[in-house]
Amino acid sequence: MPSNHELVCVGAIAGAHGVQGEVRIRSFTLLPEDCFAYGPLLDETGQPLIEAKSARPAKAHFVVQVEHPRSREDWEEMKGTKLYIHRDALPPPEEDEFYYDDLLGLRVVHTDGRALGKVKAVQNFGADDLLEIVAPDGKTAYYLPFTQEACPAVRLAEGEILAEPDEAFLPESLQLASD
């Protein structure tokens, strides 16, 4: 089974479409159609799951005609299944660009040396990207804007993100006491 860093999640099955064996797929890629640009979509073990013959955009997903259709019931049962590609199929990110997957698990350290936690997820609710961080206590989770201002440096080799956020973004337990 490939490690988590060998596979990158690019989408998820959203259910069946019609009765002709088509499937609805939500794309997680920056350009939604790129979900299908890297070959077959794999399951979490790296086994091919969907080979798209064609994909047409719909509301918040694509309707995909597949090489090996399944029944409507099969696709509905697989709803929510994440779809992956091999990491080496992706182009290297540009300077100051990162794959979300590369940020997961990184330590977040304030520029003044305070440990702020670890990145649990990267979210985008329609505005800017947000880092979902679990504080050093292991219980408290909070969001930090993933902007140049709030996170001036990402050091992948060191496994950390340097952050200098407004104190209001931090949980009270991590904020500096104001005088």
GROMACS .gro file of N, CA, C and O in nm, residues 26-150:
model
  500
   26ARG      N    1  -1.684   1.507  -0.746
   26ARG     CA    2  -1.645   1.642  -0.701
   26ARG      C    3  -1.494   1.652  -0.714
   26ARG      O    4  -1.421   1.564  -0.668
   27SER      N    5  -1.448   1.759  -0.774
   27SER     CA    6  -1.305   1.781  -0.792
   27SER      C    7  -1.252   1.869  -0.680
   27SER      O    8  -1.316   1.965  -0.640
   28PHE      N    9  -1.132   1.837  -0.632
   28PHE     CA   10  -1.065   1.916  -0.529
   28PHE      C   11  -0.945   1.992  -0.587
   28PHE      O   12  -0.868   2.049  -0.513
   29THR      N   13  -0.928   1.991  -0.719
   29THR     CA   14  -0.813   2.057  -0.780
   29THR      C   15  -0.843   2.204  -0.806
   29THR      O   16  -0.959   2.243  -0.818
   30LEU      N   17  -0.739   2.286  -0.812
   30LEU     CA   18  -0.755   2.430  -0.834
   30LEU      C   19  -0.836   2.457  -0.961
   30LEU      O   20  -0.931   2.533  -0.959
   31LEU      N   21  -0.798   2.396  -1.071
   31LEU     CA   22  -0.878   2.398  -1.192
   31LEU      C   23  -0.956   2.267  -1.191
   31LEU      O   24  -0.897   2.160  -1.208
   32PRO      N   25  -1.087   2.272  -1.167
   32PRO     CA   26  -1.164   2.149  -1.143
   32PRO      C   27  -1.144   2.039  -1.247
   32PRO      O   28  -1.136   1.922  -1.213
   33GLU      N   29  -1.131   2.075  -1.375
   33GLU     CA   30  -1.116   1.973  -1.479
   33GLU      C   31  -0.982   1.899  -1.469
   33GLU      O   32  -0.966   1.791  -1.525
   34ASP      N   33  -0.885   1.955  -1.398
   34ASP     CA   34  -0.755   1.889  -1.383
   34ASP      C   35  -0.766   1.758  -1.304
   34ASP      O   36  -0.675   1.676  -1.308
   35CYS      N   37  -0.875   1.740  -1.235
   35CYS     CA   38  -0.897   1.615  -1.162
   35CYS      C   39  -0.878   1.493  -1.253
   35CYS      O   40  -0.834   1.388  -1.210
   36PHE      N   41  -0.909   1.511  -1.382
   36PHE     CA   42  -0.905   1.399  -1.478
   36PHE      C   43  -0.781   1.401  -1.567
   36PHE      O   44  -0.770   1.322  -1.660
   37ALA      N   45  -0.688   1.492  -1.540
   37ALA     CA   46  -0.574   1.512  -1.630
   37ALA      C   47  -0.455   1.420  -1.602
   37ALA      O   48  -0.358   1.423  -1.678
   38TYR      N   49  -0.461   1.341  -1.498
   38TYR     CA   50  -0.342   1.267  -1.456
   38TYR      C   51  -0.358   1.116  -1.464
   38TYR      O   52  -0.287   1.042  -1.399
   39GLY      N   53  -0.453   1.069  -1.544
   39GLY     CA   54  -0.473   0.926  -1.559
   39GLY      C   55  -0.585   0.875  -1.471
   39GLY      O   56  -0.666   0.953  -1.421
   40PRO      N   57  -0.590   0.743  -1.453
   40PRO     CA   58  -0.701   0.686  -1.375
   40PRO      C   59  -0.703   0.740  -1.232
   40PRO      O   60  -0.599   0.771  -1.174
   41LEU      N   61  -0.823   0.749  -1.177
   41LEU     CA   62  -0.839   0.789  -1.038
   41LEU      C   63  -0.832   0.663  -0.952
   41LEU      O   64  -0.891   0.560  -0.985
   42LEU      N   65  -0.756   0.672  -0.845
   42LEU     CA   66  -0.722   0.555  -0.764
   42LEU      C   67  -0.797   0.557  -0.632
   42LEU      O   68  -0.838   0.663  -0.584
   43ASP      N   69  -0.808   0.438  -0.569
   43ASP     CA   70  -0.861   0.433  -0.433
   43ASP      C   71  -0.747   0.456  -0.334
   43ASP      O   72  -0.632   0.479  -0.375
   44GLU      N   73  -0.776   0.450  -0.205
   44GLU     CA   74  -0.675   0.482  -0.103
   44GLU      C   75  -0.560   0.382  -0.098
   44GLU      O   76  -0.457   0.409  -0.038
   45THR      N   77  -0.575   0.268  -0.166
   45THR     CA   78  -0.466   0.170  -0.169
   45THR      C   79  -0.380   0.187  -0.295
   45THR      O   80  -0.283   0.115  -0.313
   46GLY      N   81  -0.420   0.280  -0.384
   46GLY     CA   82  -0.345   0.302  -0.507
   46GLY      C   83  -0.394   0.220  -0.624
   46GLY      O   84  -0.335   0.222  -0.731
   47GLN      N   85  -0.505   0.147  -0.605
   47GLN     CA   86  -0.562   0.066  -0.713
   47GLN      C   87  -0.653   0.151  -0.800
   47GLN      O   88  -0.730   0.233  -0.749
   48PRO      N   89  -0.647   0.136  -0.933
   48PRO     CA   90  -0.736   0.213  -1.021
   48PRO      C   91  -0.883   0.187  -0.987
   48PRO      O   92  -0.924   0.072  -0.970
   49LEU      N   93  -0.959   0.295  -0.976
   49LEU     CA   94  -1.101   0.284  -0.941
   49LEU      C   95  -1.188   0.339  -1.054
   49LEU      O   96  -1.290   0.281  -1.087
   50ILE      N   97  -1.145   0.452  -1.113
   50ILE     CA   98  -1.224   0.516  -1.218
   50ILE      C   99  -1.131   0.560  -1.331
   50ILE      O  100  -1.036   0.634  -1.308
   51GLU      N  101  -1.163   0.515  -1.450
   51GLU     CA  102  -1.095   0.563  -1.569
   51GLU      C  103  -1.200   0.638  -1.651
   51GLU      O  104  -1.294   0.577  -1.703
   52ALA      N  105  -1.187   0.768  -1.657
   52ALA     CA  106  -1.287   0.851  -1.722
   52ALA      C  107  -1.276   0.844  -1.873
   52ALA      O  108  -1.168   0.864  -1.928
   53LYS      N  109  -1.386   0.815  -1.941
   53LYS     CA  110  -1.394   0.825  -2.087
   53LYS      C  111  -1.428   0.969  -2.125
   53LYS      O  112  -1.376   1.022  -2.221
   54SER      N  113  -1.515   1.029  -2.046
   54SER     CA  114  -1.552   1.170  -2.067
   54SER      C  115  -1.602   1.226  -1.934
   54SER      O  116  -1.647   1.151  -1.847
   55ALA      N  117  -1.592   1.357  -1.922
   55ALA     CA  118  -1.639   1.425  -1.801
   55ALA      C  119  -1.700   1.558  -1.843
   55ALA      O  120  -1.636   1.635  -1.915
   56ARG      N  121  -1.822   1.582  -1.800
   56ARG     CA  122  -1.887   1.709  -1.832
   56ARG      C  123  -1.924   1.780  -1.702
   56ARG      O  124  -1.969   1.716  -1.608
   57PRO      N  125  -1.902   1.911  -1.698
   57PRO     CA  126  -1.931   1.984  -1.575
   57PRO      C  127  -2.081   1.989  -1.549
   57PRO      O  128  -2.163   1.999  -1.641
   58ALA      N  129  -2.117   1.983  -1.422
   58ALA     CA  130  -2.254   2.001  -1.376
   58ALA      C  131  -2.247   2.107  -1.265
   58ALA      O  132  -2.149   2.180  -1.258
   59LYS      N  133  -2.344   2.113  -1.178
   59LYS     CA  134  -2.347   2.218  -1.075
   59LYS      C  135  -2.217   2.228  -0.997
   59LYS      O  136  -2.135   2.314  -1.025
   60ALA      N  137  -2.197   2.145  -0.901
   60ALA     CA  138  -2.075   2.150  -0.818
   60ALA      C  139  -1.994   2.023  -0.835
   60ALA      O  140  -1.921   1.983  -0.745
   61HIS      N  141  -2.008   1.959  -0.950
   61HIS     CA  142  -1.940   1.832  -0.974
   61HIS      C  143  -1.927   1.808  -1.124
   61HIS      O  144  -1.964   1.893  -1.204
   62PHE      N  145  -1.873   1.694  -1.159
   62PHE     CA  146  -1.867   1.649  -1.298
   62PHE      C  147  -1.948   1.522  -1.311
   62PHE      O  148  -1.953   1.441  -1.218
   63VAL      N  149  -2.011   1.505  -1.425
   63VAL     CA  150  -2.077   1.379  -1.458
   63VAL      C  151  -1.977   1.305  -1.546
   63VAL      O  152  -1.935   1.356  -1.651
   64VAL      N  153  -1.941   1.185  -1.503
   64VAL     CA  154  -1.832   1.112  -1.568
   64VAL      C  155  -1.883   0.981  -1.626
   64VAL      O  156  -1.947   0.901  -1.558
   65GLN      N  157  -1.851   0.963  -1.754
   65GLN     CA  158  -1.873   0.835  -1.819
   65GLN      C  159  -1.744   0.758  -1.802
   65GLN      O  160  -1.635   0.810  -1.832
   66VAL      N  161  -1.752   0.636  -1.749
   66VAL     CA  162  -1.632   0.561  -1.714
   66VAL      C  163  -1.610   0.442  -1.809
   66VAL      O  164  -1.703   0.394  -1.873
   67GLU      N  165  -1.485   0.398  -1.813
   67GLU     CA  166  -1.449   0.281  -1.895
   67GLU      C  167  -1.523   0.156  -1.848
   67GLU      O  168  -1.565   0.075  -1.930
   68HIS      N  169  -1.535   0.141  -1.718
   68HIS     CA  170  -1.599   0.022  -1.661
   68HIS      C  171  -1.715   0.066  -1.572
   68HIS      O  172  -1.698   0.083  -1.451
   69PRO      N  173  -1.834   0.084  -1.632
   69PRO     CA  174  -1.949   0.134  -1.556
   69PRO      C  175  -1.989   0.039  -1.443
   69PRO      O  176  -1.963  -0.081  -1.449
   70ARG      N  177  -2.050   0.098  -1.343
   70ARG     CA  178  -2.105   0.022  -1.231
   70ARG      C  179  -2.253   0.055  -1.222
   70ARG      O  180  -2.300   0.150  -1.282
   71SER      N  181  -2.322  -0.021  -1.142
   71SER     CA  182  -2.465   0.004  -1.126
   71SER      C  183  -2.487   0.130  -1.043
   71SER      O  184  -2.398   0.175  -0.970
   72ARG      N  185  -2.605   0.185  -1.056
   72ARG     CA  186  -2.643   0.302  -0.977
   72ARG      C  187  -2.626   0.274  -0.828
   72ARG      O  188  -2.574   0.358  -0.754
   73GLU      N  189  -2.664   0.156  -0.785
   73GLU     CA  190  -2.653   0.118  -0.643
   73GLU      C  191  -2.507   0.113  -0.599
   73GLU      O  192  -2.474   0.157  -0.489
   74ASP      N  193  -2.419   0.062  -0.685
   74ASP     CA  194  -2.276   0.057  -0.652
   74ASP      C  195  -2.220   0.198  -0.633
   74ASP      O  196  -2.149   0.224  -0.536
   75TRP      N  197  -2.251   0.288  -0.728
   75TRP     CA  198  -2.199   0.425  -0.716
   75TRP      C  199  -2.255   0.493  -0.591
   75TRP      O  200  -2.181   0.563  -0.522
   76GLU      N  201  -2.382   0.473  -0.561
   76GLU     CA  202  -2.440   0.535  -0.442
   76GLU      C  203  -2.374   0.481  -0.314
   76GLU      O  204  -2.352   0.555  -0.220
   77GLU      N  205  -2.342   0.353  -0.315
   77GLU     CA  206  -2.275   0.292  -0.199
   77GLU      C  207  -2.134   0.348  -0.181
   77GLU      O  208  -2.082   0.356  -0.071
   78MET      N  209  -2.073   0.393  -0.291
   78MET     CA  210  -1.936   0.445  -0.287
   78MET      C  211  -1.933   0.596  -0.264
   78MET      O  212  -1.825   0.656  -0.261
   79LYS      N  213  -2.049   0.658  -0.248
   79LYS     CA  214  -2.056   0.802  -0.227
   79LYS      C  215  -1.965   0.843  -0.112
   79LYS      O  216  -1.963   0.780  -0.007
   80GLY      N  217  -1.884   0.947  -0.134
   80GLY     CA  218  -1.790   0.995  -0.033
   80GLY      C  219  -1.651   0.934  -0.046
   80GLY      O  220  -1.556   0.980   0.017
   81THR      N  221  -1.636   0.831  -0.129
   81THR     CA  222  -1.505   0.768  -0.149
   81THR      C  223  -1.409   0.869  -0.209
   81THR      O  224  -1.437   0.930  -0.313
   82LYS      N  225  -1.296   0.887  -0.146
   82LYS     CA  226  -1.195   0.980  -0.197
   82LYS      C  227  -1.121   0.917  -0.313
   82LYS      O  228  -1.100   0.795  -0.317
   83LEU      N  229  -1.081   1.003  -0.407
   83LEU     CA  230  -1.013   0.960  -0.528
   83LEU      C  231  -0.874   1.023  -0.533
   83LEU      O  232  -0.858   1.141  -0.505
   84TYR      N  233  -0.775   0.944  -0.570
   84TYR     CA  234  -0.636   0.984  -0.563
   84TYR      C  235  -0.566   0.968  -0.697
   84TYR      O  236  -0.612   0.897  -0.785
   85ILE      N  237  -0.449   1.032  -0.705
   85ILE     CA  238  -0.355   1.008  -0.814
   85ILE      C  239  -0.218   0.990  -0.751
   85ILE      O  240  -0.197   1.026  -0.634
   86HIS      N  241  -0.125   0.935  -0.828
   86HIS     CA  242   0.012   0.923  -0.777
   86HIS      C  243   0.077   1.060  -0.774
   86HIS      O  244   0.064   1.139  -0.867
   87ARG      N  245   0.144   1.090  -0.668
   87ARG     CA  246   0.209   1.219  -0.647
   87ARG      C  247   0.303   1.255  -0.761
   87ARG      O  248   0.310   1.368  -0.806
   88ASP      N  249   0.377   1.157  -0.811
   88ASP     CA  250   0.475   1.186  -0.916
   88ASP      C  251   0.412   1.223  -1.050
   88ASP      O  252   0.481   1.266  -1.142
   89ALA      N  253   0.279   1.211  -1.062
   89ALA     CA  254   0.210   1.254  -1.184
   89ALA      C  255   0.189   1.405  -1.187
   89ALA      O  256   0.161   1.462  -1.292
   90LEU      N  257   0.203   1.469  -1.073
   90LEU     CA  258   0.182   1.613  -1.063
   90LEU      C  259   0.308   1.691  -1.098
   90LEU      O  260   0.418   1.648  -1.068
   91PRO      N  261   0.290   1.809  -1.157
   91PRO     CA  262   0.407   1.893  -1.182
   91PRO      C  263   0.457   1.950  -1.050
   91PRO      O  264   0.379   1.965  -0.955
   92PRO      N  265   0.586   1.982  -1.041
   92PRO     CA  266   0.634   2.042  -0.916
   92PRO      C  267   0.569   2.178  -0.896
   92PRO      O  268   0.544   2.250  -0.994
   93PRO      N  269   0.539   2.215  -0.772
   93PRO     CA  270   0.478   2.346  -0.748
   93PRO      C  271   0.577   2.458  -0.779
   93PRO      O  272   0.698   2.440  -0.770
   94GLU      N  273   0.523   2.572  -0.817
   94GLU     CA  274   0.605   2.690  -0.843
   94GLU      C  275   0.661   2.741  -0.710
   94GLU      O  276   0.617   2.701  -0.603
   95GLU      N  277   0.756   2.833  -0.718
   95GLU     CA  278   0.810   2.894  -0.597
   95GLU      C  279   0.697   2.963  -0.521
   95GLU      O  280   0.613   3.029  -0.581
   96ASP      N  281   0.697   2.946  -0.389
   96ASP     CA  282   0.593   3.002  -0.302
   96ASP      C  283   0.455   2.943  -0.327
   96ASP      O  284   0.354   3.003  -0.292
   97GLU      N  285   0.447   2.826  -0.391
   97GLU     CA  286   0.323   2.751  -0.405
   97GLU      C  287   0.345   2.617  -0.336
   97GLU      O  288   0.457   2.566  -0.332
   98PHE      N  289   0.236   2.562  -0.284
   98PHE     CA  290   0.245   2.437  -0.210
   98PHE      C  291   0.124   2.352  -0.238
   98PHE      O  292   0.014   2.404  -0.254
   99TYR      N  293   0.144   2.223  -0.243
   99TYR     CA  294   0.030   2.133  -0.245
   99TYR      C  295  -0.020   2.123  -0.102
   99TYR      O  296   0.059   2.114  -0.007
  100TYR      N  297  -0.151   2.129  -0.085
  100TYR     CA  298  -0.210   2.121   0.050
  100TYR      C  299  -0.153   2.002   0.126
  100TYR      O  300  -0.123   2.010   0.244
  101ASP      N  301  -0.138   1.891   0.056
  101ASP     CA  302  -0.088   1.769   0.117
  101ASP      C  303   0.049   1.789   0.184
  101ASP      O  304   0.079   1.729   0.285
  102ASP      N  305   0.131   1.878   0.127
  102ASP     CA  306   0.265   1.903   0.182
  102ASP      C  307   0.258   1.979   0.314
  102ASP      O  308   0.354   1.978   0.391
  103LEU      N  309   0.147   2.048   0.339
  103LEU     CA  310   0.135   2.129   0.459
  103LEU      C  311   0.083   2.049   0.579
  103LEU      O  312   0.104   2.088   0.694
  104LEU      N  313   0.016   1.939   0.553
  104LEU     CA  314  -0.042   1.859   0.661
  104LEU      C  315   0.067   1.805   0.753
  104LEU      O  316   0.167   1.750   0.708
  105GLY      N  317   0.046   1.825   0.882
  105GLY     CA  318   0.140   1.774   0.982
  105GLY      C  319   0.255   1.867   1.012
  105GLY      O  320   0.333   1.840   1.104
  106LEU      N  321   0.269   1.977   0.938
  106LEU     CA  322   0.380   2.070   0.966
  106LEU      C  323   0.357   2.139   1.100
  106LEU      O  324   0.244   2.171   1.137
  107ARG      N  325   0.466   2.162   1.172
  107ARG     CA  326   0.460   2.242   1.295
  107ARG      C  327   0.438   2.387   1.257
  107ARG      O  328   0.491   2.434   1.156
  108VAL      N  329   0.361   2.457   1.339
  108VAL     CA  330   0.343   2.601   1.318
  108VAL      C  331   0.410   2.669   1.436
  108VAL      O  332   0.377   2.643   1.553
  109VAL      N  333   0.508   2.754   1.405
  109VAL     CA  334   0.588   2.821   1.507
  109VAL      C  335   0.578   2.971   1.485
  109VAL      O  336   0.598   3.019   1.373
  110HIS      N  337   0.547   3.043   1.590
  110HIS     CA  338   0.543   3.189   1.581
  110HIS      C  339   0.684   3.240   1.559
  110HIS      O  340   0.781   3.178   1.603
  111THR      N  341   0.698   3.352   1.492
  111THR     CA  342   0.832   3.407   1.467
  111THR      C  343   0.904   3.443   1.597
  111THR      O  344   1.026   3.453   1.598
  112ASP      N  345   0.828   3.456   1.708
  112ASP     CA  346   0.892   3.483   1.837
  112ASP      C  347   0.930   3.353   1.910
  112ASP      O  348   0.978   3.357   2.022
  113GLY      N  349   0.908   3.237   1.846
  113GLY     CA  350   0.948   3.109   1.903
  113GLY      C  351   0.837   3.027   1.967
  113GLY      O  352   0.858   2.910   1.999
  114ARG      N  353   0.720   3.086   1.988
  114ARG     CA  354   0.608   3.011   2.048
  114ARG      C  355   0.560   2.899   1.957
  114ARG      O  356   0.541   2.920   1.837
  115ALA      N  357   0.539   2.782   2.014
  115ALA     CA  358   0.479   2.671   1.939
  115ALA      C  359   0.329   2.699   1.928
  115ALA      O  360   0.262   2.721   2.029
  116LEU      N  361   0.277   2.698   1.806
  116LEU     CA  362   0.136   2.727   1.784
  116LEU      C  363   0.055   2.603   1.749
  116LEU      O  364  -0.067   2.609   1.744
  117GLY      N  365   0.122   2.491   1.724
  117GLY     CA  366   0.051   2.367   1.696
  117GLY      C  367   0.097   2.301   1.568
  117GLY      O  368   0.208   2.325   1.519
  118LYS      N  369   0.009   2.216   1.513
  118LYS     CA  370   0.038   2.143   1.388
  118LYS      C  371  -0.079   2.158   1.293
  118LYS      O  372  -0.195   2.163   1.334
  119VAL      N  373  -0.048   2.160   1.164
  119VAL     CA  374  -0.151   2.173   1.061
  119VAL      C  375  -0.228   2.041   1.050
  119VAL      O  376  -0.169   1.936   1.025
  120LYS      N  377  -0.359   2.051   1.070
  120LYS     CA  378  -0.446   1.934   1.059
  120LYS      C  379  -0.507   1.925   0.919
  120LYS      O  380  -0.523   1.817   0.864
  121ALA      N  381  -0.543   2.043   0.863
  121ALA     CA  382  -0.608   2.046   0.731
  121ALA      C  383  -0.591   2.185   0.672
  121ALA      O  384  -0.555   2.280   0.742
  122VAL      N  385  -0.616   2.194   0.543
  122VAL     CA  386  -0.622   2.324   0.475
  122VAL      C  387  -0.764   2.337   0.423
  122VAL      O  388  -0.814   2.247   0.356
  123GLN      N  389  -0.829   2.446   0.458
  123GLN     CA  390  -0.969   2.468   0.421
  123GLN      C  391  -0.980   2.594   0.336
  123GLN      O  392  -0.897   2.684   0.346
  124ASN      N  393  -1.084   2.599   0.257
  124ASN     CA  394  -1.118   2.722   0.185
  124ASN      C  395  -1.269   2.726   0.178
  124ASN      O  396  -1.331   2.645   0.109
  125PHE      N  397  -1.328   2.820   0.250
  125PHE     CA  398  -1.472   2.833   0.257
  125PHE      C  399  -1.523   2.941   0.163
  125PHE      O  400  -1.632   2.992   0.179
  126GLY      N  401  -1.441   2.980   0.065
  126GLY     CA  402  -1.483   3.076  -0.034
  126GLY      C  403  -1.399   3.202  -0.039
  126GLY      O  404  -1.408   3.278  -0.135
  127ALA      N  405  -1.321   3.229   0.060
  127ALA     CA  406  -1.236   3.348   0.058
  127ALA      C  407  -1.092   3.302   0.039
  127ALA      O  408  -1.055   3.252  -0.065
  128ASP      N  409  -1.009   3.316   0.141
  128ASP     CA  410  -0.870   3.271   0.134
  128ASP      C  411  -0.855   3.133   0.195
  128ASP      O  412  -0.942   3.084   0.266
  129ASP      N  413  -0.739   3.073   0.169
  129ASP     CA  414  -0.708   2.946   0.232
  129ASP      C  415  -0.686   2.967   0.381
  129ASP      O  416  -0.630   3.069   0.424
  130LEU      N  417  -0.730   2.869   0.459
  130LEU     CA  418  -0.713   2.871   0.604
  130LEU      C  419  -0.643   2.744   0.647
  130LEU      O  420  -0.676   2.636   0.599
  131LEU      N  421  -0.547   2.759   0.737
  131LEU     CA  422  -0.485   2.642   0.798
  131LEU      C  423  -0.566   2.605   0.920
  131LEU      O  424  -0.591   2.689   1.006
  132GLU      N  425  -0.610   2.481   0.927
  132GLU     CA  426  -0.676   2.432   1.048
  132GLU      C  427  -0.564   2.374   1.134
  132GLU      O  428  -0.495   2.281   1.092
  133ILE      N  429  -0.547   2.432   1.251
  133ILE     CA  430  -0.433   2.398   1.336
  133ILE      C  431  -0.483   2.339   1.467
  133ILE      O  432  -0.578   2.389   1.526
  134VAL      N  433  -0.416   2.234   1.511
  134VAL     CA  434  -0.441   2.179   1.644
  134VAL      C  435  -0.332   2.234   1.734
  134VAL      O  436  -0.213   2.217   1.707
  135ALA      N  437  -0.376   2.303   1.840
  135ALA     CA  438  -0.283   2.367   1.933
  135ALA      C  439  -0.196   2.263   2.003
  135ALA      O  440  -0.229   2.143   2.004
  136PRO      N  441  -0.087   2.306   2.065
  136PRO     CA  442   0.002   2.211   2.134
  136PRO      C  443  -0.067   2.128   2.242
  136PRO      O  444  -0.019   2.019   2.274
  137ASP      N  445  -0.181   2.174   2.295
  137ASP     CA  446  -0.252   2.094   2.396
  137ASP      C  447  -0.317   1.970   2.336
  137ASP      O  448  -0.365   1.883   2.407
  138GLY      N  449  -0.322   1.962   2.202
  138GLY     CA  450  -0.379   1.846   2.135
  138GLY      C  451  -0.530   1.845   2.131
  138GLY      O  452  -0.591   1.755   2.074
  139LYS      N  453  -0.594   1.945   2.190
  139LYS     CA  454  -0.741   1.948   2.198
  139LYS      C  455  -0.800   2.066   2.122
  139LYS      O  456  -0.902   2.053   2.057
  140THR      N  457  -0.739   2.180   2.135
  140THR     CA  458  -0.792   2.303   2.077
  140THR      C  459  -0.756   2.312   1.930
  140THR      O  460  -0.640   2.298   1.893
  141ALA      N  461  -0.858   2.336   1.847
  141ALA     CA  462  -0.834   2.358   1.704
  141ALA      C  463  -0.877   2.500   1.669
  141ALA      O  464  -0.971   2.553   1.727
  142TYR      N  465  -0.805   2.560   1.576
  142TYR     CA  466  -0.838   2.696   1.533
  142TYR      C  467  -0.790   2.716   1.391
  142TYR      O  468  -0.717   2.633   1.336
  143TYR      N  469  -0.835   2.826   1.330
  143TYR     CA  470  -0.798   2.857   1.192
  143TYR      C  471  -0.703   2.975   1.188
  143TYR      O  472  -0.717   3.071   1.264
  144LEU      N  473  -0.609   2.966   1.097
  144LEU     CA  474  -0.513   3.073   1.075
  144LEU      C  475  -0.511   3.102   0.925
  144LEU      O  476  -0.500   3.009   0.845
  145PRO      N  477  -0.525   3.230   0.884
  145PRO     CA  478  -0.519   3.260   0.740
  145PRO      C  479  -0.385   3.215   0.682
  145PRO      O  480  -0.280   3.240   0.742
  146PHE      N  481  -0.391   3.149   0.569
  146PHE     CA  482  -0.267   3.108   0.502
  146PHE      C  483  -0.233   3.214   0.398
  146PHE      O  484  -0.252   3.199   0.279
  147THR      N  485  -0.184   3.326   0.451
  147THR     CA  486  -0.144   3.440   0.369
  147THR      C  487   0.002   3.471   0.396
  147THR      O  488   0.057   3.429   0.499
  148GLN      N  489   0.064   3.546   0.308
  148GLN     CA  490   0.204   3.586   0.326
  148GLN      C  491   0.221   3.666   0.455
  148GLN      O  492   0.321   3.653   0.524
  149GLU      N  493   0.121   3.747   0.487
  149GLU     CA  494   0.128   3.830   0.607
  149GLU      C  495   0.123   3.746   0.735
  149GLU      O  496   0.204   3.766   0.826
  150ALA      N  497   0.031   3.652   0.741
  150ALA     CA  498   0.016   3.571   0.863
  150ALA      C  499   0.117   3.456   0.870
  150ALA      O  500   0.155   3.413   0.978
   0.00000   0.00000   0.00000
